[in-house]
Amino acid sequence: MDKTTFFVKNKNVIIMVLKDLIIEILFLLVIILYLFKKKKYLLLIPFILCFIHIKISNENLLFKTIYLAAFLSIIASLTNKTLIKRTLLTIILIILVSYQITTFKIQNFASLNYIESFNKLHESLKKNYVLNKHKNINYDNLYQKYIIEFKNINNEIKYYQLLENYLNEFNDAHIGIKSLTNNTKLEEAKESFYNRYYDFNIFFLDNKTYVATGVSRESMAYKKGLREGNIITKWNGKNINNEIQSLKYLNVSIPNISNKNVLNYYLPIYLSATGNEENEITFINDKGKKQVINLKSIDNGYKYLKENIKIFTKTNGGLSDARNYGIQKATGDYICFLDSDDYKEENFTYKVFNNTSYLKITNEKDDIKYVKRTMDKIVDNINKDESKNLILDLRNNEGGSDLVGSVIASYFSANDYLYIKESILKNNKYKKINEIYVNGYKKINIPTVIIVNGNTISAGEIIAYNLQKKENIKVAGLTMTNGSISTVKKKIIMPGNILISIPSIACGDEKNSVIIDSDNKKDGGIKLDIKIPINEGTIIKIFNEKIDYEIEYILNYLNKEKIS
């Protein structure tokens, strides 16, 4: 590409960068000039420069640090105390220098229009996404699929919806949208997208049928003949399987799901909040006959989606309140209380159910020394309780550091072994840049069941992957894990101050083959040794907020089976 072509293709980006750079350089020159001339009026000039920047540029979150520096320069001009003035000027200089460092690390397209920013995002993913080879992404087809829609966008809500639809094409939970400000438009985009509710939900069973759930007796759906567990065959007059497979969706309460074997369980829930104002629904009724009904949407579906997908939680009201609440809610065979002799830290919770210990780990973001101390205390509790089995709960584990994950894995192994190999994609080949090893000092040597779900991601998945290789450890769940473990190093800011992450380090095995991350067929994640059933008989328990069906199932399993 010659210089002229490069300028034409990147003209708007170059102009955007020059606007920011010129203002910042002038700001810096003014501060330097003040240090020599000591004229207070010079400290008012940065404020004027920033006012000009606001008028000639779109909103740019990173540049707001420069606005802060301008505000500090005004304060510096008003004070006569030398120490305060020097302190403020030092802070201003640090901000000006750090802005350049930050913009070097983060690609900033916030000041571009929707089409230009999409073009730059697409180019950046094509160049930097470490799983391009693994997923065999056809960027030309993907671009043609979305560029026309981006050209036709006329409002911010549609922009966010389309941007997320585009990013979902990569089937990678690490590629997602995050607001750097309190941007209410993102929530509005989802509320606008999931704007239907027909007073029931749809869920996917293991036998590959779609059934109605949450059908109350007071609902119009019930009055017209629909019952809990009835199989839905058509949605708005079209084959429901085709509707689900072609559904463009926005993620609710969880990151993008990379693994199709997990996504299959979420798409029907998403579908149930879409449709026309009046929807035609075909189902098999209790008499085994096909029935067609028309239902009008009675509400916005977004809030119901969040209720169905999020984990049931309770605000901690203290030990006594928690105990009373637990008794009130419990309907299973086991009741467990977190008493003073149990153990809880921010990301680690230890309990005991009769002869089975329970350990929940929510992420791997803590300091290694802290993790070792915590795990040592948990091992002491397991030994003191004389537990026969362990349930390691990694559901909704949001990941973190693989070094921390390797420390946790060390408690389950007597030998050292390769935990993970990190690589970058160079010339379409994976090149090793780092290896992480487990330093085996086995302290937990009892049969263990790891519980996972579709929101077990990243470092949490890698723990499950490595421990599953041990002969007395099995992985269980309603679904497999997410299928997304690569490491994010590249970040982009889009219009509306939306942050998008791009994984640039792949995780692999001793052969340097990519593991766990979903491939071009959307296959990935950790396969289950124990599939917790989702069927007509268990669907009510799964959506019953009073019990933890998965824990209940595994406790019963451990009482009947011997893991070897």
mmCIF file of N, CA, C and O in Angstrom, residues 131-166:
data_model
loop_
_atom_site.group_PDB
_atom_site.id
_atom_site.type_symbol
_atom_site.label_atom_id
_atom_site.label_comp_id
_atom_site.label_asym_id
_atom_site.label_seq_id
_atom_site.Cartn_x
_atom_site.Cartn_y
_atom_site.Cartn_z
ATOM 1 N N LEU A 131 -7.370 -16.068 17.543
ATOM 2 C CA LEU A 131 -8.056 -17.307 17.152
ATOM 3 C C LEU A 131 -8.556 -17.275 15.709
ATOM 4 O O LEU A 131 -9.397 -18.084 15.321
ATOM 5 N N ASN A 132 -8.050 -16.355 14.918
ATOM 6 C CA ASN A 132 -8.467 -16.281 13.507
ATOM 7 C C ASN A 132 -8.243 -17.600 12.780
ATOM 8 O O ASN A 132 -9.091 -18.061 12.018
ATOM 9 N N LYS A 133 -7.091 -18.205 13.008
ATOM 10 C CA LYS A 133 -6.776 -19.486 12.368
ATOM 11 C C LYS A 133 -7.643 -20.599 12.940
ATOM 12 O O LYS A 133 -8.202 -21.416 12.189
ATOM 13 N N HIS A 134 -7.766 -20.650 14.254
ATOM 14 C CA HIS A 134 -8.526 -21.709 14.932
ATOM 15 C C HIS A 134 -9.999 -21.698 14.518
ATOM 16 O O HIS A 134 -10.605 -22.746 14.318
ATOM 17 N N LYS A 135 -10.556 -20.516 14.350
ATOM 18 C CA LYS A 135 -11.970 -20.397 14.004
ATOM 19 C C LYS A 135 -12.198 -20.261 12.498
ATOM 20 O O LYS A 135 -13.360 -20.289 12.055
ATOM 21 N N ASN A 136 -11.105 -20.101 11.749
ATOM 22 C CA ASN A 136 -11.198 -20.005 10.285
ATOM 23 C C ASN A 136 -12.222 -18.950 9.863
ATOM 24 O O ASN A 136 -13.136 -19.211 9.085
ATOM 25 N N ILE A 137 -12.044 -17.749 10.373
ATOM 26 C CA ILE A 137 -13.017 -16.678 10.145
ATOM 27 C C ILE A 137 -12.857 -16.093 8.740
ATOM 28 O O ILE A 137 -11.757 -15.733 8.333
ATOM 29 N N ASN A 138 -13.969 -16.005 8.023
ATOM 30 C CA ASN A 138 -13.984 -15.401 6.685
ATOM 31 C C ASN A 138 -14.355 -13.925 6.847
ATOM 32 O O ASN A 138 -15.534 -13.561 6.910
ATOM 33 N N TYR A 139 -13.358 -13.068 6.942
ATOM 34 C CA TYR A 139 -13.596 -11.655 7.214
ATOM 35 C C TYR A 139 -14.286 -10.938 6.064
ATOM 36 O O TYR A 139 -15.062 -9.997 6.290
ATOM 37 N N ASP A 140 -14.030 -11.367 4.842
ATOM 38 C CA ASP A 140 -14.672 -10.714 3.695
ATOM 39 C C ASP A 140 -16.183 -10.931 3.737
ATOM 40 O O ASP A 140 -16.962 -9.990 3.555
ATOM 41 N N ASN A 141 -16.598 -12.171 3.967
ATOM 42 C CA ASN A 141 -18.035 -12.470 4.055
ATOM 43 C C ASN A 141 -18.682 -11.748 5.230
ATOM 44 O O ASN A 141 -19.809 -11.232 5.127
ATOM 45 N N LEU A 142 -17.965 -11.729 6.353
ATOM 46 C CA LEU A 142 -18.500 -11.081 7.545
ATOM 47 C C LEU A 142 -18.677 -9.579 7.314
ATOM 48 O O LEU A 142 -19.684 -8.990 7.731
ATOM 49 N N TYR A 143 -17.721 -8.989 6.642
ATOM 50 C CA TYR A 143 -17.797 -7.551 6.357
ATOM 51 C C TYR A 143 -18.992 -7.234 5.455
ATOM 52 O O TYR A 143 -19.755 -6.297 5.721
ATOM 53 N N GLN A 144 -19.136 -8.018 4.393
ATOM 54 C CA GLN A 144 -20.248 -7.790 3.470
ATOM 55 C C GLN A 144 -21.598 -7.993 4.141
ATOM 56 O O GLN A 144 -22.585 -7.329 3.792
ATOM 57 N N LYS A 145 -21.644 -8.861 5.117
ATOM 58 C CA LYS A 145 -22.889 -9.151 5.829
ATOM 59 C C LYS A 145 -23.341 -7.959 6.667
ATOM 60 O O LYS A 145 -24.549 -7.722 6.832
ATOM 61 N N TYR A 146 -22.380 -7.172 7.192
ATOM 62 C CA TYR A 146 -22.741 -6.127 8.163
ATOM 63 C C TYR A 146 -22.538 -4.696 7.668
ATOM 64 O O TYR A 146 -23.163 -3.781 8.216
ATOM 65 N N ILE A 147 -21.702 -4.463 6.668
ATOM 66 C CA ILE A 147 -21.395 -3.086 6.289
ATOM 67 C C ILE A 147 -22.626 -2.328 5.817
ATOM 68 O O ILE A 147 -22.805 -1.128 6.139
ATOM 69 N N ILE A 148 -23.518 -2.987 5.078
ATOM 70 C CA ILE A 148 -24.724 -2.300 4.595
ATOM 71 C C ILE A 148 -25.599 -1.866 5.764
ATOM 72 O O ILE A 148 -26.145 -0.755 5.786
ATOM 73 N N GLU A 149 -25.713 -2.769 6.763
ATOM 74 C CA GLU A 149 -26.524 -2.430 7.936
ATOM 75 C C GLU A 149 -25.913 -1.272 8.720
ATOM 76 O O GLU A 149 -26.623 -0.402 9.226
ATOM 77 N N PHE A 150 -24.577 -1.246 8.835
ATOM 78 C CA PHE A 150 -23.937 -0.136 9.535
ATOM 79 C C PHE A 150 -24.142 1.180 8.782
ATOM 80 O O PHE A 150 -24.276 2.244 9.394
ATOM 81 N N LYS A 151 -24.186 1.117 7.452
ATOM 82 C CA LYS A 151 -24.409 2.322 6.656
ATOM 83 C C LYS A 151 -25.822 2.869 6.852
ATOM 84 O O LYS A 151 -26.050 4.072 6.704
ATOM 85 N N ASN A 152 -26.756 1.981 7.203
ATOM 86 C CA ASN A 152 -28.154 2.393 7.340
ATOM 87 C C ASN A 152 -28.546 2.765 8.766
ATOM 88 O O ASN A 152 -29.696 3.104 9.031
ATOM 89 N N ILE A 153 -27.611 2.703 9.700
ATOM 90 C CA ILE A 153 -27.916 3.038 11.095
ATOM 91 C C ILE A 153 -28.222 4.529 11.223
ATOM 92 O O ILE A 153 -27.492 5.368 10.695
ATOM 93 N N ASN A 154 -29.314 4.839 11.929
ATOM 94 C CA ASN A 154 -29.675 6.247 12.106
ATOM 95 C C ASN A 154 -29.856 6.644 13.573
ATOM 96 O O ASN A 154 -30.267 7.767 13.858
ATOM 97 N N ASN A 155 -29.552 5.719 14.496
ATOM 98 C CA ASN A 155 -29.632 6.103 15.911
ATOM 99 C C ASN A 155 -28.704 5.229 16.753
ATOM 100 O O ASN A 155 -28.252 4.165 16.325
ATOM 101 N N GLU A 156 -28.435 5.702 17.962
ATOM 102 C CA GLU A 156 -27.456 5.076 18.837
ATOM 103 C C GLU A 156 -27.903 3.687 19.295
ATOM 104 O O GLU A 156 -27.083 2.770 19.416
ATOM 105 N N ILE A 157 -29.192 3.514 19.554
ATOM 106 C CA ILE A 157 -29.721 2.221 20.016
ATOM 107 C C ILE A 157 -29.458 1.145 18.973
ATOM 108 O O ILE A 157 -28.962 0.053 19.293
ATOM 109 N N LYS A 158 -29.790 1.438 17.724
ATOM 110 C CA LYS A 158 -29.576 0.473 16.640
ATOM 111 C C LYS A 158 -28.087 0.159 16.461
ATOM 112 O O LYS A 158 -27.707 -0.967 16.146
ATOM 113 N N TYR A 159 -27.257 1.159 16.686
ATOM 114 C CA TYR A 159 -25.810 0.970 16.576
ATOM 115 C C TYR A 159 -25.319 -0.061 17.586
ATOM 116 O O TYR A 159 -24.568 -0.980 17.240
ATOM 117 N N TYR A 160 -25.727 0.052 18.853
ATOM 118 C CA TYR A 160 -25.294 -0.895 19.886
ATOM 119 C C TYR A 160 -25.806 -2.305 19.592
ATOM 120 O O TYR A 160 -25.094 -3.285 19.788
ATOM 121 N N GLN A 161 -27.040 -2.388 19.132
ATOM 122 C CA GLN A 161 -27.618 -3.699 18.808
ATOM 123 C C GLN A 161 -26.843 -4.369 17.687
ATOM 124 O O GLN A 161 -26.487 -5.558 17.783
ATOM 125 N N LEU A 162 -26.572 -3.621 16.634
ATOM 126 C CA LEU A 162 -25.867 -4.180 15.479
ATOM 127 C C LEU A 162 -24.428 -4.521 15.838
ATOM 128 O O LEU A 162 -23.899 -5.556 15.401
ATOM 129 N N LEU A 163 -23.786 -3.670 16.634
ATOM 130 C CA LEU A 163 -22.409 -3.927 17.043
ATOM 131 C C LEU A 163 -22.306 -5.228 17.824
ATOM 132 O O LEU A 163 -21.396 -6.040 17.588
ATOM 133 N N GLU A 164 -23.239 -5.474 18.725
ATOM 134 C CA GLU A 164 -23.201 -6.722 19.496
ATOM 135 C C GLU A 164 -23.542 -7.926 18.619
ATOM 136 O O GLU A 164 -22.957 -8.994 18.776
ATOM 137 N N ASN A 165 -24.485 -7.768 17.691
ATOM 138 C CA ASN A 165 -24.770 -8.850 16.748
ATOM 139 C C ASN A 165 -23.512 -9.243 15.986
ATOM 140 O O ASN A 165 -23.216 -10.430 15.804
ATOM 141 N N TYR A 166 -22.762 -8.242 15.552
ATOM 142 C CA TYR A 166 -21.519 -8.479 14.812
ATOM 143 C C TYR A 166 -20.497 -9.210 15.688
ATOM 144 O O TYR A 166 -19.899 -10.203 15.260
#
